[in-house]
Amino acid sequence: MNHKLPNEETQHLFESILRLESIDECAAFFEDICTIRELQDISQRLKVASMLDEGKNYKEISEQTGASTATISRVNRCLIYGSGGYRLALDKAPKKEETP
């Protein structure tokens, strides 16, 4: 693991998440470990990344998601210069027609 957060606790967290087997299990885990606001913020950032990837502009993204331009800018920097996590998630995300 060659990332900026390497320690036993974060590795254990990531391994635990990878062992969850369903949306219900993930929801239960994240509802317990995160506040509602934290979940909303994380979800919003992923939506912002998706919209940036689609070529949407900051104004449009802010209006549709409620994200600040600072948040949009930070997500954009991560998409361009980050560890590739957003790209991995976007590439592996189910397409809209695949979502139940």
Short mmCIF file of C-alpha atoms in Angstrom, two decimals:
data_model
loop_
_atom_site.label_atom_id
_atom_site.label_comp_id
_atom_site.label_asym_id
_atom_site.label_seq_id
_atom_site.Cartn_x
_atom_site.Cartn_y
_atom_site.Cartn_z
CA MET A 1 0.00 0.00 0.00
CA ASN A 2 1.73 3.16 -1.21
CA HIS A 3 -0.65 5.94 -0.23
CA LYS A 4 -0.59 9.02 1.97
CA LEU A 5 -2.62 7.35 4.75
CA PRO A 6 -0.69 4.15 5.40
CA ASN A 7 -1.01 2.85 8.91
CA GLU A 8 -2.49 -0.24 10.49
CA GLU A 9 -5.81 1.40 11.34
CA THR A 10 -6.51 2.76 7.86
CA GLN A 11 -5.42 -0.48 6.24
CA HIS A 12 -7.78 -2.38 8.56
CA LEU A 13 -10.60 0.05 7.69
CA PHE A 14 -10.08 -0.43 3.95
CA GLU A 15 -9.87 -4.21 4.28
CA SER A 16 -13.07 -4.23 6.35
CA ILE A 17 -14.90 -2.16 3.74
CA LEU A 18 -13.75 -4.50 0.98
CA ARG A 19 -15.25 -7.45 2.84
CA LEU A 20 -18.74 -5.96 2.95
CA GLU A 21 -20.93 -7.88 0.53
CA SER A 22 -24.00 -5.79 -0.22
CA ILE A 23 -25.45 -2.30 -0.41
CA ASP A 24 -27.32 -3.04 2.84
CA GLU A 25 -24.10 -4.04 4.61
CA CYS A 26 -22.31 -0.92 3.32
CA ALA A 27 -25.22 1.30 4.34
CA ALA A 28 -25.30 -0.16 7.85
CA PHE A 29 -21.55 0.25 8.26
CA PHE A 30 -21.38 3.81 6.92
CA GLU A 31 -24.47 4.88 8.89
CA ASP A 32 -22.69 3.73 12.04
CA ILE A 33 -19.22 5.05 11.28
CA CYS A 34 -20.11 8.40 9.68
CA THR A 35 -22.46 11.19 10.58
CA ILE A 36 -25.28 11.94 8.16
CA ARG A 37 -23.45 15.13 7.18
CA GLU A 38 -20.22 13.22 6.46
CA LEU A 39 -22.10 10.77 4.24
CA GLN A 40 -23.78 13.65 2.42
CA ASP A 41 -20.44 15.40 1.91
CA ILE A 42 -18.74 12.26 0.58
CA SER A 43 -21.69 11.54 -1.74
CA GLN A 44 -21.69 15.13 -2.93
CA ARG A 45 -17.96 14.97 -3.77
CA LEU A 46 -18.47 11.83 -5.84
CA LYS A 47 -21.35 13.51 -7.70
CA VAL A 48 -19.16 16.57 -8.31
CA ALA A 49 -16.41 14.32 -9.69
CA SER A 50 -18.91 12.63 -11.98
CA MET A 51 -20.21 15.95 -13.27
CA LEU A 52 -16.68 17.30 -13.82
CA ASP A 53 -15.91 14.11 -15.72
CA GLU A 54 -18.98 14.80 -17.90
CA GLY A 55 -17.58 18.27 -18.70
CA LYS A 56 -20.05 20.29 -16.64
CA ASN A 57 -18.93 23.75 -15.51
CA TYR A 58 -18.55 24.92 -11.91
CA LYS A 59 -21.71 27.04 -11.95
CA GLU A 60 -23.84 24.18 -13.23
CA ILE A 61 -22.32 21.76 -10.71
CA SER A 62 -22.81 24.17 -7.82
CA GLU A 63 -26.43 24.80 -8.77
CA GLN A 64 -27.25 21.09 -9.10
CA THR A 65 -25.32 19.78 -6.09
CA GLY A 66 -25.10 22.71 -3.69
CA ALA A 67 -21.31 22.25 -3.56
CA SER A 68 -19.19 25.34 -3.05
CA THR A 69 -16.73 26.37 -5.73
CA ALA A 70 -13.96 25.54 -3.23
CA THR A 71 -15.23 21.95 -2.98
CA ILE A 72 -15.60 21.68 -6.75
CA SER A 73 -12.08 23.03 -7.22
CA ARG A 74 -10.64 20.58 -4.68
CA VAL A 75 -12.37 17.63 -6.36
CA ASN A 76 -11.14 18.83 -9.75
CA ARG A 77 -7.55 19.03 -8.45
CA CYS A 78 -7.89 15.49 -7.11
CA LEU A 79 -9.20 14.28 -10.46
CA ILE A 80 -6.22 15.82 -12.24
CA TYR A 81 -3.38 15.47 -9.74
CA GLY A 82 -4.65 13.07 -7.07
CA SER A 83 -4.01 9.41 -6.40
CA GLY A 84 -6.51 8.26 -9.02
CA GLY A 85 -9.18 7.26 -6.52
CA TYR A 86 -11.95 9.30 -8.08
CA ARG A 87 -11.06 7.89 -11.52
CA LEU A 88 -11.19 4.34 -10.19
CA ALA A 89 -14.56 4.94 -8.56
CA LEU A 90 -16.01 6.66 -11.63
CA ASP A 91 -14.77 3.93 -13.96
CA LYS A 92 -16.19 1.18 -11.72
CA ALA A 93 -19.48 2.90 -10.91
CA PRO A 94 -22.59 1.29 -12.38
CA LYS A 95 -23.98 3.14 -15.34
CA LYS A 96 -27.34 4.85 -14.80
CA GLU A 97 -29.19 2.10 -16.65
CA GLU A 98 -27.50 -0.52 -14.38
CA THR A 99 -28.63 1.15 -11.14
CA PRO A 100 -31.65 -0.62 -9.58
#
